[in-house]
């Protein structure tokens, strides 16, 4: 990738601030409209939520309506771009093991909605063939939409492709300090643009803090692990459990979910309190990323509680029959969280700030990037 070592005196149509998935998606949306784009990232490359996530592009489970549609649209863009950008889709689809009658009621209700149209319950024979590593349950809800990419490399590959094939200029190790269009003030000098889109992720304080305060977001910290099974196996689709039916809005906001939520609050209080639910995805080397927990205290502390990992591992072994695993990596990540799933606003003419406030940017970022570009073009 060719990074701009000197600030250009070129006048860009759009300067995008932030090299996470939302910034990259906004850059792509602008390029598709024929606009010239510069992307400014303060680090050598993104080191935040966009590279720390599961790379789990999830459709089923996203909040019903507009957000579910964002996810479906974004998933289609991932599928189109990934091969061009050299990004491997490691597996697709989702298996949700149903362990309790209350979860079965949620799955059945979901299947009757428009969100469940292409999803179905696996037959016993399908379960044996497609997910032999799942423990016995009442059934498996299958969704075909999901994609899994390796985020910690996919984000760099996407940036490289935008640079090499789509003509986006990248200014890394460059922090944007303020915007007075047509001038964008950075730590290395000035850039010029007609429009500016700010996608600063969980940094709610540096640029337009008053505008971002309207998002009413707190910072949510998540614990994640990479484990290596002692006996190797191939995961055919991402895996989730009953806890996810009680957590993901697309399921949990269905009236039929009330019974499951009460039950899990009763029988798995520690998991519910720590915001633990289970996502399992696999990398090409056979290792699994498993998580996660959710701490909404806004503290964003560097210390991680091991009991949360214990809860995640307990749920993992509860539903998967894959023997012992070695934990080979731990990490945490942060995203802004609010009642509304996204926040976008135009604090002044030609400028838009946008943030995904539901921890779903890998799944919905491409659609959201298009919305930010449309909004900024209307803002003049
Ligand atoms: C542990 C974890 C697991 C997750 N799992 C999933 C998942 O499975 N599926 C899913 O859909 N979503 C998931 N998410 C959520 C998803 O990762 C986020 O919603 C998404 O990455 C947010 O992207 P972003 O571009 O807004 O922010 P970020 O990735 O935080 O990027 C913001 C960028 O802006 C840069 N920046 C900020 N201020 C400036 C400035 N002034 N000048 C220059 N640069 C600046 C930062 O350096 C950073 O690179 C997860 C999140 C976490 C933390």
Short mmCIF file of C-alpha atoms and ligand atoms in Angstrom, two decimals:
data_model
loop_
_atom_site.label_atom_id
_atom_site.label_comp_id
_atom_site.label_asym_id
_atom_site.label_seq_id
_atom_site.Cartn_x
_atom_site.Cartn_y
_atom_site.Cartn_z
CA UNK A 1 0.00 0.00 0.00
CA UNK A 2 1.31 3.42 -0.94
CA UNK A 3 0.99 5.73 2.05
CA UNK A 4 1.17 9.48 1.51
CA UNK A 5 4.33 10.55 3.27
CA UNK A 6 3.80 14.25 2.51
CA UNK A 7 0.47 16.02 2.91
CA UNK A 8 -0.87 16.76 -0.55
CA UNK A 9 -2.03 20.24 -1.60
CA UNK A 10 -4.61 18.49 -3.78
CA UNK A 11 -8.22 19.53 -3.07
CA UNK A 12 -10.17 16.36 -2.29
CA UNK A 13 -13.91 15.99 -2.54
CA UNK A 14 -13.98 14.10 0.77
CA UNK A 15 -11.61 13.64 3.70
CA UNK A 16 -12.59 10.65 5.86
CA UNK A 17 -11.27 10.60 9.43
CA UNK A 18 -10.63 7.12 10.85
CA UNK A 19 -9.37 3.91 9.28
CA UNK A 20 -11.75 1.47 11.00
CA UNK A 21 -14.46 -0.35 9.07
CA UNK A 22 -16.80 2.67 9.12
CA UNK A 23 -14.13 4.99 7.71
CA UNK A 24 -13.11 2.45 5.06
CA UNK A 25 -16.75 1.82 4.13
CA UNK A 26 -17.38 5.58 3.86
CA UNK A 27 -14.33 5.94 1.62
CA UNK A 28 -15.65 3.14 -0.60
CA UNK A 29 -19.13 4.70 -0.77
CA UNK A 30 -17.59 8.04 -1.79
CA UNK A 31 -15.40 6.45 -4.47
CA UNK A 32 -18.45 4.69 -5.91
CA UNK A 33 -20.03 8.12 -6.38
CA UNK A 34 -16.99 9.23 -8.35
CA UNK A 35 -15.58 11.44 -5.59
CA UNK A 36 -11.87 11.86 -4.80
CA UNK A 37 -11.09 10.65 -1.28
CA UNK A 38 -8.35 10.97 1.33
CA UNK A 39 -8.49 8.81 4.46
CA UNK A 40 -6.67 10.03 7.58
CA UNK A 41 -5.81 7.56 10.36
CA UNK A 42 -3.87 8.59 13.43
CA UNK A 43 -2.19 5.21 13.97
CA UNK A 44 0.03 3.24 11.59
CA UNK A 45 -3.16 1.22 10.97
CA UNK A 46 -6.44 0.59 12.80
CA UNK A 47 -5.80 -1.03 16.20
CA UNK A 48 -9.28 -0.69 17.67
CA UNK A 49 -12.64 -2.44 17.46
CA UNK A 50 -12.41 -3.13 13.74
CA UNK A 51 -9.42 -5.47 14.09
CA UNK A 52 -10.39 -6.86 17.49
CA UNK A 53 -13.78 -8.26 16.57
CA UNK A 54 -14.82 -11.77 15.48
CA UNK A 55 -14.98 -10.75 11.84
CA UNK A 56 -18.46 -12.15 12.13
CA UNK A 57 -20.70 -10.47 9.57
CA UNK A 58 -24.05 -11.25 11.16
CA UNK A 59 -27.50 -10.75 9.66
CA UNK A 60 -29.81 -12.98 11.70
CA UNK A 61 -30.10 -11.41 15.13
CA UNK A 62 -29.67 -7.80 14.04
CA UNK A 63 -32.42 -5.44 15.20
CA UNK A 64 -35.51 -5.90 13.07
CA UNK A 65 -36.22 -3.37 10.29
CA UNK A 66 -33.68 -0.82 9.12
CA UNK A 67 -30.68 -2.32 10.96
CA UNK A 68 -31.37 -5.85 9.72
CA UNK A 69 -31.50 -4.39 6.20
CA UNK A 70 -28.21 -2.57 6.80
CA UNK A 71 -26.68 -5.92 7.74
CA UNK A 72 -28.06 -7.72 4.69
CA UNK A 73 -26.84 -4.96 2.37
CA UNK A 74 -23.40 -4.86 4.04
CA UNK A 75 -23.09 -8.63 3.89
CA UNK A 76 -23.67 -8.48 0.13
CA UNK A 77 -20.97 -5.82 -0.24
CA UNK A 78 -18.53 -7.95 1.80
CA UNK A 79 -19.30 -10.91 -0.49
CA UNK A 80 -18.65 -8.79 -3.59
CA UNK A 81 -15.50 -7.03 -2.38
CA UNK A 82 -13.77 -9.80 -0.43
CA UNK A 83 -12.47 -11.73 -3.47
CA UNK A 84 -11.31 -8.51 -5.16
CA UNK A 85 -9.45 -7.41 -2.02
CA UNK A 86 -7.90 -10.85 -1.39
CA UNK A 87 -9.97 -11.37 1.75
CA UNK A 88 -10.83 -14.99 2.46
CA UNK A 89 -14.35 -15.81 3.65
CA UNK A 90 -13.39 -18.57 6.08
CA UNK A 91 -16.89 -19.95 6.59
CA UNK A 92 -20.44 -18.81 6.08
CA UNK A 93 -23.78 -19.34 7.80
CA UNK A 94 -24.74 -19.71 11.44
CA UNK A 95 -25.79 -22.63 13.63
CA UNK A 96 -27.66 -21.73 16.82
CA UNK A 97 -27.93 -24.75 19.12
CA UNK A 98 -31.33 -24.71 20.83
CA UNK A 99 -31.08 -26.20 24.30
CA UNK A 100 -34.37 -25.25 25.95
CA UNK A 101 -38.07 -25.19 24.94
CA UNK A 102 -38.13 -21.44 25.66
CA UNK A 103 -35.36 -20.91 23.06
CA UNK A 104 -37.24 -23.11 20.59
CA UNK A 105 -40.25 -20.77 20.97
CA UNK A 106 -38.00 -17.82 20.02
CA UNK A 107 -36.53 -19.67 17.03
CA UNK A 108 -39.99 -20.65 15.79
CA UNK A 109 -41.28 -17.09 16.18
CA UNK A 110 -38.20 -15.74 14.36
CA UNK A 111 -38.79 -18.13 11.45
CA UNK A 112 -42.29 -16.71 11.02
CA UNK A 113 -40.94 -13.17 10.57
CA UNK A 114 -39.53 -11.72 7.34
CA UNK A 115 -36.06 -12.04 8.94
CA UNK A 116 -36.38 -15.81 9.06
CA UNK A 117 -37.35 -16.27 5.43
CA UNK A 118 -34.22 -18.10 4.25
CA UNK A 119 -33.50 -19.73 7.63
CA UNK A 120 -34.73 -23.09 8.89
CA UNK A 121 -34.47 -25.66 11.64
CA UNK A 122 -32.03 -28.44 10.75
CA UNK A 123 -33.29 -31.98 10.68
CA UNK A 124 -31.49 -34.54 12.86
CA UNK A 125 -29.72 -35.89 9.74
CA UNK A 126 -28.60 -32.39 8.74
CA UNK A 127 -27.38 -31.74 12.28
CA UNK A 128 -25.31 -34.94 12.26
CA UNK A 129 -23.83 -34.12 8.89
CA UNK A 130 -23.30 -30.35 9.16
CA UNK A 131 -22.57 -29.80 12.85
CA UNK A 132 -21.38 -33.10 14.37
CA UNK A 133 -19.37 -31.15 16.95
CA UNK A 134 -22.49 -29.67 18.58
CA UNK A 135 -23.83 -31.40 21.68
CA UNK A 136 -27.33 -32.76 21.70
CA UNK A 137 -30.06 -30.18 21.95
CA UNK A 138 -33.65 -29.66 20.90
CA UNK A 139 -32.61 -28.47 17.46
CA UNK A 140 -30.42 -26.09 15.49
CA UNK A 141 -31.55 -22.86 13.85
CA UNK A 142 -29.63 -22.41 10.61
CA UNK A 143 -29.13 -19.02 8.97
CA UNK A 144 -27.34 -18.94 5.58
CA UNK A 145 -26.45 -15.23 5.53
CA UNK A 146 -23.43 -14.90 7.82
CA UNK A 147 -19.83 -14.53 6.63
CA UNK A 148 -16.63 -14.85 8.61
CA UNK A 149 -13.49 -12.89 7.73
CA UNK A 150 -10.24 -12.60 9.72
CA UNK A 151 -10.63 -9.00 10.87
CA UNK A 152 -7.06 -8.45 11.96
CA UNK A 153 -5.89 -8.96 8.39
CA UNK A 154 -9.08 -8.12 6.45
CA UNK A 155 -9.09 -4.47 7.52
CA UNK A 156 -5.52 -3.99 6.23
CA UNK A 157 -6.38 -5.79 2.97
CA UNK A 158 -9.45 -3.63 2.50
CA UNK A 159 -7.37 -0.49 3.02
CA UNK A 160 -4.76 -1.76 0.57
CA UNK A 161 -7.43 -2.50 -2.07
CA UNK A 162 -9.07 0.92 -1.61
CA UNK A 163 -5.67 2.48 -2.10
CA UNK A 164 -4.44 0.41 -5.03
CA UNK A 165 -7.66 -0.27 -6.96
CA UNK A 166 -10.01 2.52 -5.96
CA UNK A 167 -7.59 5.46 -5.77
CA UNK A 168 -8.09 6.43 -2.12
CA UNK A 169 -5.11 8.32 -0.69
CA UNK A 170 -4.16 7.14 2.81
CA UNK A 171 -2.53 9.42 5.38
CA UNK A 172 -1.64 7.17 8.32
CA UNK A 173 0.15 8.24 11.54
CA UNK A 174 -1.74 11.50 11.07
CA UNK A 175 -4.26 12.77 13.65
CA UNK A 176 -7.00 15.18 12.66
CA UNK A 177 -7.12 17.98 15.22
CA UNK A 178 -9.91 20.17 13.83
CA UNK A 179 -11.94 20.87 10.72
CA UNK A 180 -12.61 24.32 9.22
CA UNK A 181 -13.69 23.44 5.69
CA UNK A 182 -12.16 23.56 3.20
CA UNK A 183 -9.22 23.09 5.59
CA UNK A 184 -8.65 19.95 7.66
CA UNK A 185 -6.00 20.55 10.35
CA UNK A 186 -3.87 17.51 11.15
CA UNK A 187 -0.83 16.73 13.26
CA UNK A 188 1.26 16.95 10.06
CA UNK A 189 -0.23 20.04 8.43
CA UNK A 190 -3.36 20.71 6.42
CA UNK A 191 -5.47 18.92 3.85
CA UNK A 192 -8.22 20.48 1.75
CA UNK A 193 -11.66 19.07 1.07
CA UNK A 194 -15.24 20.02 0.21
CA UNK A 195 -16.63 17.48 2.67
CA UNK A 196 -15.40 15.70 5.78
CA UNK A 197 -16.79 12.50 7.35
CA UNK A 198 -15.62 11.75 10.89
CA UNK A 199 -15.62 8.04 11.84
CA UNK A 200 -13.60 8.11 15.05
CA UNK A 201 -15.14 4.98 16.60
CA UNK A 202 -14.98 4.90 20.37
CA UNK A 203 -13.09 8.21 20.60
CA UNK A 204 -16.04 10.39 21.54
CA UNK A 205 -13.98 13.25 22.97
CA UNK A 206 -11.45 14.52 20.42
CA UNK A 207 -13.53 15.76 17.47
CA UNK A 208 -17.03 17.25 17.84
CA UNK A 209 -17.49 16.03 21.45
CA UNK A 210 -20.71 18.03 21.90
CA UNK A 211 -22.26 16.45 18.83
CA UNK A 212 -21.12 12.96 19.79
CA UNK A 213 -22.47 13.49 23.32
CA UNK A 214 -25.95 13.51 21.73
CA UNK A 215 -25.45 9.79 21.02
CA UNK A 216 -25.76 9.18 24.80
CA UNK A 217 -23.24 6.37 24.40
CA UNK A 218 -21.22 4.60 27.06
CA UNK A 219 -18.15 2.56 26.30
CA UNK A 220 -18.64 -1.19 26.41
CA UNK A 221 -15.60 -3.42 27.00
CA UNK A 222 -15.56 -6.99 25.68
CA UNK A 223 -13.32 -9.95 26.51
CA UNK A 224 -12.24 -12.28 23.72
CA UNK A 225 -10.09 -15.41 23.40
CA UNK A 226 -8.45 -17.47 20.71
CA UNK A 227 -8.27 -21.18 21.53
CA UNK A 228 -6.66 -24.10 19.73
CA UNK A 229 -8.52 -27.41 19.98
CA UNK A 230 -6.19 -30.30 20.90
CA UNK A 231 -8.00 -32.38 18.28
CA UNK A 232 -8.47 -30.46 15.06
CA UNK A 233 -11.84 -30.21 13.34
CA UNK A 234 -13.49 -28.02 10.71
CA UNK A 235 -16.22 -25.64 11.78
CA UNK A 236 -18.82 -25.42 9.02
CA UNK A 237 -20.58 -22.29 10.27
CA UNK A 238 -20.41 -19.86 13.19
CA UNK A 239 -21.96 -21.20 16.39
CA UNK A 240 -24.13 -19.53 19.02
CA UNK A 241 -26.24 -20.79 21.93
CA UNK A 242 -29.46 -19.97 23.83
CA UNK A 243 -27.74 -16.99 25.46
CA UNK A 244 -27.62 -15.29 22.03
CA UNK A 245 -31.39 -15.67 21.54
CA UNK A 246 -31.72 -13.61 24.73
CA UNK A 247 -29.12 -11.05 23.70
CA UNK A 248 -29.36 -10.22 19.98
CA UNK A 249 -32.17 -7.70 19.36
CA UNK A 250 -33.54 -9.54 16.32
CA UNK A 251 -34.45 -12.43 18.64
CA UNK A 252 -34.59 -10.84 22.09
CA UNK A 253 -37.08 -8.13 21.09
CA UNK A 254 -39.63 -10.68 19.88
CA UNK A 255 -42.45 -11.03 22.46
CA UNK A 256 -41.75 -14.80 22.57
CA UNK A 257 -38.27 -14.11 24.02
CA UNK A 258 -39.59 -12.91 27.39
CA UNK A 259 -39.85 -16.45 28.80
CA UNK A 260 -36.29 -17.34 27.76
CA UNK A 261 -34.87 -14.11 29.17
CA UNK A 262 -36.53 -14.70 32.55
CA UNK A 263 -35.37 -18.31 32.59
CA UNK A 264 -31.74 -17.46 31.76
CA UNK A 265 -31.72 -14.62 34.31
CA UNK A 266 -32.71 -17.31 36.82
CA UNK A 267 -30.46 -20.21 35.80
CA UNK A 268 -27.42 -18.41 34.34
CA UNK A 269 -27.35 -15.20 36.42
CA UNK A 270 -23.54 -14.82 36.27
CA UNK A 271 -23.51 -15.02 32.47
CA UNK A 272 -26.41 -12.62 32.14
CA UNK A 273 -24.85 -10.14 34.57
CA UNK A 274 -21.49 -10.22 32.77
CA UNK A 275 -23.23 -9.88 29.39
CA UNK A 276 -21.75 -13.22 28.34
CA UNK A 277 -23.06 -14.96 25.29
CA UNK A 278 -21.28 -17.31 22.98
CA UNK A 279 -19.98 -16.77 19.48
CA UNK A 280 -17.57 -19.31 18.01
CA UNK A 281 -15.83 -18.73 14.67
CA UNK A 282 -12.83 -20.45 13.11
CA UNK A 283 -9.62 -19.24 11.45
CA UNK A 284 -7.74 -20.94 8.64
CA UNK A 285 -5.20 -22.46 11.06
CA UNK A 286 -8.00 -24.29 12.89
CA UNK A 287 -8.00 -22.03 15.94
CA UNK A 288 -11.30 -20.68 17.21
CA UNK A 289 -12.16 -17.19 18.35
CA UNK A 290 -14.63 -17.43 21.19
CA UNK A 291 -16.32 -14.72 23.22
CA UNK A 292 -17.65 -12.55 24.57
CA UNK A 293 -18.55 -10.56 27.70
CA UNK A 294 -19.91 -7.02 27.88
CA UNK A 295 -19.01 -4.51 30.58
CA UNK A 296 -21.03 -1.31 30.13
CA UNK A 297 -19.40 0.61 32.98
CA UNK A 298 -17.77 3.15 30.61
CA UNK A 299 -14.46 2.51 32.43
CA UNK A 300 -12.47 1.08 29.52
CA UNK A 301 -9.90 -0.25 31.97
CA UNK A 302 -6.94 -2.33 30.78
CA UNK A 303 -7.56 -5.01 33.46
CA UNK A 304 -9.49 -8.11 32.53
CA UNK A 305 -11.39 -10.35 34.92
CA UNK A 306 -10.64 -14.03 34.34
CA UNK A 307 -14.04 -15.16 35.66
CA UNK A 308 -15.57 -13.76 32.48
CA UNK A 309 -13.32 -16.03 30.41
CA UNK A 310 -14.34 -18.94 32.65
CA UNK A 311 -18.01 -18.22 31.93
CA UNK A 312 -17.36 -18.05 28.18
CA UNK A 313 -15.39 -21.33 28.26
CA UNK A 314 -18.09 -23.00 30.39
CA UNK A 315 -20.76 -22.12 27.80
CA UNK A 316 -18.44 -23.25 24.99
CA UNK A 317 -17.97 -26.70 26.53
CA UNK A 318 -21.66 -26.84 27.39
CA UNK A 319 -22.65 -26.81 23.74
CA UNK A 320 -19.60 -28.08 21.83
CA UNK A 321 -18.14 -31.54 21.88
CA UNK A 322 -14.59 -30.79 20.76
CA UNK A 323 -12.51 -31.94 23.73
CA UNK A 324 -9.84 -29.85 25.39
CA UNK A 325 -8.62 -26.54 24.04
CA UNK A 326 -5.53 -24.44 24.76
CA UNK A 327 -6.07 -20.72 25.20
CA UNK A 328 -3.50 -19.09 22.92
CA UNK A 329 -4.57 -15.42 22.98
CA UNK A 330 -6.59 -13.04 25.12
CA UNK A 331 -7.64 -9.54 24.23
CA UNK A 332 -10.29 -6.99 24.93
CA UNK A 333 -11.94 -4.35 22.79
CA UNK A 334 -14.20 -1.36 23.20
CA UNK A 335 -17.16 0.04 21.31
CA UNK A 336 -19.64 2.84 22.01
CA UNK A 337 -23.04 1.56 23.07
CA UNK A 338 -26.41 3.32 23.18
CA UNK A 339 -30.12 2.57 22.87
CA UNK A 340 -30.04 3.63 19.21
CA UNK A 341 -28.02 1.25 17.07
CA UNK A 342 -26.24 4.01 15.12
CA UNK A 343 -25.58 7.72 15.54
CA UNK A 344 -25.06 10.21 12.69
CA UNK A 345 -25.25 13.99 12.68
CA UNK A 346 -24.02 16.99 10.78
CA UNK A 347 -22.46 19.45 13.24
CA UNK A 348 -21.77 21.98 10.48
CA UNK A 349 -22.11 22.36 6.72
CA UNK A 350 -20.10 19.79 4.82
CA UNK A 351 -19.22 17.76 7.94
CA UNK A 352 -20.83 14.56 9.23
CA UNK A 353 -19.91 12.48 12.27
CA UNK A 354 -21.01 8.85 12.49
CA UNK A 355 -20.65 6.02 14.95
CA UNK A 356 -22.15 2.56 15.24
CA UNK A 357 -23.43 2.36 18.81
CA UNK A 358 -24.42 -1.29 18.94
CA UNK A 359 -21.20 -3.26 18.42
CA UNK A 360 -22.27 -4.32 14.94
CA UNK A 361 -19.90 -2.45 12.64
CA UNK A 362 -18.40 -5.51 10.94
CA UNK A 363 -21.95 -6.47 10.00
CA UNK A 364 -23.48 -3.11 9.12
CA UNK A 365 -20.52 -0.81 8.36
CA UNK A 366 -20.80 -0.79 4.57
CA UNK A 367 -24.44 0.30 4.59
CA UNK A 368 -23.71 2.85 7.29
CA UNK A 369 -20.80 4.28 5.27
CA UNK A 370 -23.20 4.88 2.37
CA UNK A 371 -25.59 6.67 4.72
CA UNK A 372 -22.80 8.93 5.98
CA UNK A 373 -21.75 9.89 2.46
CA UNK A 374 -25.36 10.59 1.43
CA UNK A 375 -25.84 12.73 4.53
CA UNK A 376 -22.68 14.74 4.00
CA UNK A 377 -23.54 15.43 0.36
CA UNK A 378 -26.93 16.75 1.49
CA UNK A 379 -25.40 18.89 4.22
CA UNK A 380 -24.08 21.70 1.99
C1 LIG B 1 -14.24 -7.33 20.89
C2 LIG B 1 -15.23 -6.88 19.86
C3 LIG B 1 -15.96 -7.82 19.14
C4 LIG B 1 -16.86 -7.40 18.16
N1 LIG B 1 -17.47 -8.33 17.39
C5 LIG B 1 -18.22 -7.93 16.33
C6 LIG B 1 -18.76 -8.87 15.43
O1 LIG B 1 -18.54 -10.06 15.54
N2 LIG B 1 -19.56 -8.42 14.43
C7 LIG B 1 -19.80 -7.10 14.26
O2 LIG B 1 -20.54 -6.74 13.36
N3 LIG B 1 -19.25 -6.18 15.05
C8 LIG B 1 -18.48 -6.56 16.08
N4 LIG B 1 -17.91 -5.63 16.92
C9 LIG B 1 -18.18 -4.21 16.67
C10 LIG B 1 -17.32 -3.65 15.55
O3 LIG B 1 -15.99 -4.08 15.69
C11 LIG B 1 -17.40 -2.11 15.61
O4 LIG B 1 -18.77 -1.70 15.53
C12 LIG B 1 -16.63 -1.46 14.46
O5 LIG B 1 -15.33 -1.98 14.38
C13 LIG B 1 -16.56 0.04 14.65
O6 LIG B 1 -15.79 0.56 13.59
P1 LIG B 1 -15.32 2.06 13.57
O7 LIG B 1 -14.66 2.30 12.28
O8 LIG B 1 -16.47 2.95 13.94
O9 LIG B 1 -14.35 2.23 14.82
P2 LIG B 1 -12.83 1.81 15.12
O10 LIG B 1 -12.50 0.46 14.68
O11 LIG B 1 -12.68 2.13 16.58
O12 LIG B 1 -11.97 2.82 14.26
C14 LIG B 1 -11.88 4.20 14.53
C15 LIG B 1 -10.58 4.68 13.93
O13 LIG B 1 -10.56 6.11 13.98
C16 LIG B 1 -9.21 6.52 14.27
N5 LIG B 1 -9.30 7.90 14.78
C17 LIG B 1 -10.05 8.32 15.84
N6 LIG B 1 -9.89 9.66 16.00
C18 LIG B 1 -9.04 10.07 15.02
C19 LIG B 1 -8.51 11.34 14.66
N7 LIG B 1 -8.82 12.46 15.33
N8 LIG B 1 -7.66 11.42 13.61
C20 LIG B 1 -7.34 10.31 12.91
N9 LIG B 1 -7.82 9.08 13.21
C21 LIG B 1 -8.67 8.97 14.25
C22 LIG B 1 -8.75 5.50 15.28
O14 LIG B 1 -7.36 5.43 15.39
C23 LIG B 1 -9.35 4.21 14.70
O15 LIG B 1 -8.47 3.58 13.81
C24 LIG B 1 -17.06 -6.02 17.93
C25 LIG B 1 -16.35 -5.09 18.67
C26 LIG B 1 -15.43 -5.50 19.62
C27 LIG B 1 -14.66 -4.48 20.41
#
